[in-house]
């Protein structure tokens, strides 16, 4: 049996990938995989309702896992401390979000990625410690991004213990992609206020003639509608893995502009031209605003620059299925 650990009652790109993994494994080999929830608020309903369709009844609680050499347990990178709970099972780490792992690792990493106050707070509470050895001792690493692969190689993890396992965006974006590209677009710039807001605010202040709209407190359907009817999506967050929002935005027809942090440094992860990637420095603000306006004024032409990215995204689901088969089934 394959058990995939996941925090309960939670929804984001990471947990959705974990649910997608269980879903695909059970298609390839029925009843071969289950989600195992931890940190849940209810034993009866430990799942997020928006993800339950991936798994149906294929879930248990972490305490019900049988620790056996016949089993594989997949651990999220944020929870590698749970490797210590299991002595006999094969241990795989899903290396989804590099920066998130470092945010909770040793003091130096926590200070770099969360700031000094965050690092001191975790040190006092004894929540943070060096997890590098836990990572090195895992049997296999499943990497959602080339950023993660690069990170593990720098940790001197053997190449034989690293496997690429991407994810794919929700089918609702892919099935409507061709129609979304035909829809009338508004001169609107979208952004995620949960990521890179400090720098994004500077862009907004430098372009008060543009209409900016945050993607927050919206249903999935409302997000989809915004993406389908806007011309530009900017993302100046930290890109801890191969994020979904840029892929969802470009699939819906948006021109995408990002920084050069994390996975955005890697063309394989964020497949847009260098002219659409900027370091988030004050001196670059005029150039970023100029590029945004160029995308709006010349949308029909600039949109074509993202056609290859859209084609790659459309193939991700089939690649994910193939990777699942090669890693877990064959």
CSV table of N, CA and C in Angstrom, one decimal, residues 19-97:
chain,number,residue,atom,x,y,z
A,19,UNK,N,-3.3,14.9,-3.4
A,19,UNK,CA,-4.5,14.2,-3.7
A,19,UNK,C,-4.6,13.7,-5.2
A,20,UNK,N,-4.0,14.5,-6.1
A,20,UNK,CA,-3.9,14.1,-7.5
A,20,UNK,C,-3.0,12.8,-7.6
A,21,UNK,N,-2.0,12.7,-6.8
A,21,UNK,CA,-1.2,11.5,-6.8
A,21,UNK,C,-1.9,10.2,-6.4
A,22,UNK,N,-2.7,10.3,-5.3
A,22,UNK,CA,-3.5,9.2,-4.9
A,22,UNK,C,-4.6,8.8,-5.9
A,23,UNK,N,-5.2,9.8,-6.5
A,23,UNK,CA,-6.2,9.6,-7.5
A,23,UNK,C,-5.6,8.9,-8.7
A,24,UNK,N,-4.5,9.3,-9.2
A,24,UNK,CA,-3.9,8.6,-10.4
A,24,UNK,C,-3.3,7.3,-10.1
A,25,UNK,N,-2.8,7.1,-8.9
A,25,UNK,CA,-2.3,5.8,-8.6
A,25,UNK,C,-3.4,4.7,-8.5
A,26,UNK,N,-4.6,5.2,-8.0
A,26,UNK,CA,-5.7,4.2,-7.9
A,26,UNK,C,-6.4,4.0,-9.2
A,27,UNK,N,-6.1,4.8,-10.2
A,27,UNK,CA,-6.5,4.5,-11.6
A,27,UNK,C,-5.6,3.5,-12.2
A,28,UNK,N,-4.3,3.7,-12.0
A,28,UNK,CA,-3.3,2.8,-12.6
A,28,UNK,C,-3.4,1.4,-11.9
A,29,UNK,N,-3.6,1.4,-10.6
A,29,UNK,CA,-3.7,0.2,-9.9
A,29,UNK,C,-4.7,0.4,-8.7
A,30,UNK,N,-6.0,0.0,-9.0
A,30,UNK,CA,-7.0,0.2,-8.0
A,30,UNK,C,-6.7,-0.2,-6.6
A,31,UNK,N,-7.1,0.7,-5.7
A,31,UNK,CA,-7.0,0.5,-4.2
A,31,UNK,C,-5.5,0.3,-3.8
A,32,UNK,N,-4.6,1.0,-4.5
A,32,UNK,CA,-3.2,0.8,-4.2
A,32,UNK,C,-2.7,2.0,-3.3
A,33,UNK,N,-3.5,3.1,-3.2
A,33,UNK,CA,-3.0,4.3,-2.5
A,33,UNK,C,-4.1,4.9,-1.6
A,34,UNK,N,-3.7,5.5,-0.6
A,34,UNK,CA,-4.6,6.3,0.3
A,34,UNK,C,-4.0,7.5,0.8
A,35,UNK,N,-4.8,8.6,1.0
A,35,UNK,CA,-4.3,9.8,1.7
A,35,UNK,C,-4.4,9.5,3.2
A,36,UNK,N,-3.4,9.9,3.9
A,36,UNK,CA,-3.3,9.7,5.4
A,36,UNK,C,-3.3,11.1,6.0
A,37,UNK,N,-4.3,11.5,6.6
A,37,UNK,CA,-4.4,12.9,7.2
A,37,UNK,C,-3.8,13.0,8.6
A,38,UNK,N,-3.2,14.2,8.8
A,38,UNK,CA,-2.7,14.5,10.1
A,38,UNK,C,-3.0,16.0,10.4
A,39,UNK,N,-2.9,16.4,11.6
A,39,UNK,CA,-3.3,17.8,12.0
A,39,UNK,C,-4.7,18.1,11.5
A,40,UNK,N,-5.6,17.2,11.7
A,40,UNK,CA,-7.0,17.5,11.2
A,40,UNK,C,-7.8,18.0,12.4
A,41,UNK,N,-8.9,18.6,12.0
A,41,UNK,CA,-9.8,19.2,13.1
A,41,UNK,C,-11.0,18.3,13.4
A,42,UNK,N,-11.2,17.3,12.5
A,42,UNK,CA,-12.3,16.3,12.8
A,42,UNK,C,-11.9,14.9,12.2
A,43,UNK,N,-12.1,13.9,13.0
A,43,UNK,CA,-11.8,12.5,12.6
A,43,UNK,C,-12.8,12.1,11.5
A,44,UNK,N,-14.0,12.6,11.6
A,44,UNK,CA,-15.0,12.2,10.6
A,44,UNK,C,-14.8,12.9,9.3
A,45,UNK,N,-14.4,14.1,9.3
A,45,UNK,CA,-14.2,14.9,8.1
A,45,UNK,C,-12.9,15.6,8.1
A,46,UNK,N,-11.8,14.9,8.0
A,46,UNK,CA,-10.4,15.5,8.0
A,46,UNK,C,-10.0,16.1,6.7
A,47,UNK,N,-10.8,16.1,5.7
A,47,UNK,CA,-10.4,16.5,4.3
A,47,UNK,C,-11.0,17.8,4.0
A,48,UNK,N,-10.4,18.5,3.0
A,48,UNK,CA,-11.0,19.7,2.4
A,48,UNK,C,-12.1,19.3,1.4
A,49,UNK,N,-13.3,19.8,1.5
A,49,UNK,CA,-14.3,19.3,0.6
A,49,UNK,C,-14.0,19.5,-0.9
A,50,UNK,N,-13.2,20.5,-1.2
A,50,UNK,CA,-12.8,20.8,-2.6
A,50,UNK,C,-11.8,19.8,-3.2
A,51,UNK,N,-11.2,19.0,-2.3
A,51,UNK,CA,-10.3,18.0,-2.8
A,51,UNK,C,-10.8,16.5,-2.7
A,52,UNK,N,-11.9,16.4,-2.0
A,52,UNK,CA,-12.4,15.0,-1.7
A,52,UNK,C,-12.7,14.2,-3.0
A,53,UNK,N,-13.1,14.9,-4.1
A,53,UNK,CA,-13.5,14.1,-5.3
A,53,UNK,C,-12.3,13.4,-5.9
A,54,UNK,N,-11.1,13.8,-5.5
A,54,UNK,CA,-9.9,13.1,-6.0
A,54,UNK,C,-9.8,11.7,-5.4
A,55,UNK,N,-10.2,11.6,-4.2
A,55,UNK,CA,-9.9,10.4,-3.4
A,55,UNK,C,-11.1,9.5,-3.0
A,56,UNK,N,-12.3,10.1,-3.0
A,56,UNK,CA,-13.5,9.4,-2.5
A,56,UNK,C,-13.3,8.9,-1.1
A,57,UNK,N,-13.3,7.6,-1.0
A,57,UNK,CA,-13.2,7.0,0.4
A,57,UNK,C,-11.7,6.5,0.6
A,58,UNK,N,-10.8,6.8,-0.2
A,58,UNK,CA,-9.5,6.3,-0.1
A,58,UNK,C,-8.6,7.2,0.8
A,59,UNK,N,-9.0,7.2,2.1
A,59,UNK,CA,-8.3,8.0,3.1
A,59,UNK,C,-8.4,7.3,4.4
A,60,UNK,N,-7.3,7.6,5.2
A,60,UNK,CA,-7.3,7.1,6.6
A,60,UNK,C,-6.6,8.3,7.4
A,61,UNK,N,-6.5,8.0,8.7
A,61,UNK,CA,-5.8,8.9,9.6
A,61,UNK,C,-4.4,8.4,9.8
A,62,UNK,N,-3.4,9.3,10.0
A,62,UNK,CA,-2.0,8.9,10.1
A,62,UNK,C,-1.8,7.8,11.1
A,63,UNK,N,-2.5,7.9,12.2
A,63,UNK,CA,-2.3,6.9,13.3
A,63,UNK,C,-2.7,5.5,12.9
A,64,UNK,N,-3.5,5.3,11.8
A,64,UNK,CA,-4.0,4.0,11.3
A,64,UNK,C,-3.0,3.4,10.3
A,65,UNK,N,-1.9,4.0,9.9
A,65,UNK,CA,-1.0,3.5,9.0
A,65,UNK,C,-0.3,2.3,9.6
A,66,UNK,N,-0.2,1.2,8.9
A,66,UNK,CA,0.6,0.0,9.3
A,66,UNK,C,2.0,0.2,8.8
A,67,UNK,N,2.9,0.3,9.8
A,67,UNK,CA,4.4,0.5,9.5
A,67,UNK,C,5.0,-0.8,9.1
A,68,UNK,N,5.1,-1.0,7.7
A,68,UNK,CA,5.6,-2.3,7.2
A,68,UNK,C,6.5,-2.1,6.1
A,69,UNK,N,7.5,-2.9,5.9
A,69,UNK,CA,8.5,-2.8,4.8
A,69,UNK,C,7.8,-2.9,3.4
A,70,UNK,N,6.6,-3.5,3.4
A,70,UNK,CA,5.8,-3.6,2.1
A,70,UNK,C,5.2,-2.3,1.7
A,71,UNK,N,5.2,-1.3,2.6
A,71,UNK,CA,4.5,-0.1,2.3
A,71,UNK,C,5.4,1.1,2.0
A,72,UNK,N,4.9,2.0,1.2
A,72,UNK,CA,5.6,3.2,0.9
A,72,UNK,C,4.8,4.4,1.5
A,73,UNK,N,5.5,5.3,2.2
A,73,UNK,CA,4.9,6.5,2.7
A,73,UNK,C,5.5,7.7,2.1
A,74,UNK,N,4.6,8.6,1.5
A,74,UNK,CA,5.1,9.8,0.9
A,74,UNK,C,4.8,10.9,1.9
A,75,UNK,N,5.9,11.7,2.2
A,75,UNK,CA,5.9,12.8,3.2
A,75,UNK,C,5.9,14.1,2.5
A,76,UNK,N,5.1,15.1,2.8
A,76,UNK,CA,5.3,16.5,2.3
A,76,UNK,C,6.6,17.0,2.8
A,77,UNK,N,7.2,17.9,2.1
A,77,UNK,CA,8.5,18.5,2.5
A,77,UNK,C,8.4,19.3,3.7
A,78,UNK,N,7.2,19.8,4.0
A,78,UNK,CA,7.0,20.6,5.2
A,78,UNK,C,6.9,19.8,6.5
A,79,UNK,N,6.8,18.5,6.3
A,79,UNK,CA,6.6,17.6,7.5
A,79,UNK,C,7.5,16.4,7.5
A,80,UNK,N,8.8,16.6,7.1
A,80,UNK,CA,9.7,15.5,7.1
A,80,UNK,C,10.0,15.0,8.5
A,81,UNK,N,9.7,15.8,9.5
A,81,UNK,CA,9.9,15.4,10.9
A,81,UNK,C,9.1,14.1,11.2
A,82,UNK,N,8.0,13.9,10.4
A,82,UNK,CA,7.2,12.7,10.6
A,82,UNK,C,7.9,11.4,10.1
A,83,UNK,N,9.0,11.5,9.4
A,83,UNK,CA,9.8,10.3,9.0
A,83,UNK,C,10.2,9.5,10.3
A,84,UNK,N,10.4,10.2,11.4
A,84,UNK,CA,10.8,9.6,12.6
A,84,UNK,C,9.7,8.6,13.2
A,85,UNK,N,8.5,8.8,12.7
A,85,UNK,CA,7.4,8.0,13.3
A,85,UNK,C,7.4,6.6,12.7
A,86,UNK,N,8.1,6.4,11.6
A,86,UNK,CA,8.0,5.1,10.9
A,86,UNK,C,9.4,4.5,10.8
A,87,UNK,N,9.6,3.3,11.2
A,87,UNK,CA,10.8,2.6,11.2
A,87,UNK,C,11.0,1.7,10.0
A,88,UNK,N,10.0,1.1,9.5
A,88,UNK,CA,10.1,0.0,8.5
A,88,UNK,C,9.7,0.3,7.1
A,89,UNK,N,8.7,1.2,7.0
A,89,UNK,CA,8.2,1.6,5.6
A,89,UNK,C,9.2,2.3,4.8
A,90,UNK,N,9.1,2.2,3.5
A,90,UNK,CA,9.9,2.9,2.6
A,90,UNK,C,9.4,4.4,2.6
A,91,UNK,N,10.4,5.3,2.6
A,91,UNK,CA,10.1,6.7,2.9
A,91,UNK,C,10.4,7.6,1.6
A,92,UNK,N,9.4,8.2,1.1
A,92,UNK,CA,9.6,9.1,-0.1
A,92,UNK,C,9.2,10.5,0.4
A,93,UNK,N,10.0,11.5,0.0
A,93,UNK,CA,9.6,12.9,0.3
A,93,UNK,C,9.2,13.6,-1.0
A,94,UNK,N,8.0,14.2,-0.9
A,94,UNK,CA,7.5,15.0,-2.0
A,94,UNK,C,8.1,16.4,-1.9
A,95,UNK,N,9.1,16.6,-2.7
A,95,UNK,CA,9.8,17.9,-2.6
A,95,UNK,C,9.1,19.0,-3.4
A,96,UNK,N,8.0,19.5,-2.9
A,96,UNK,CA,7.2,20.4,-3.7
A,96,UNK,C,7.6,21.8,-3.6
A,97,UNK,N,7.8,22.3,-2.4
A,97,UNK,CA,8.1,23.7,-2.1
A,97,UNK,C,9.4,23.9,-1.4
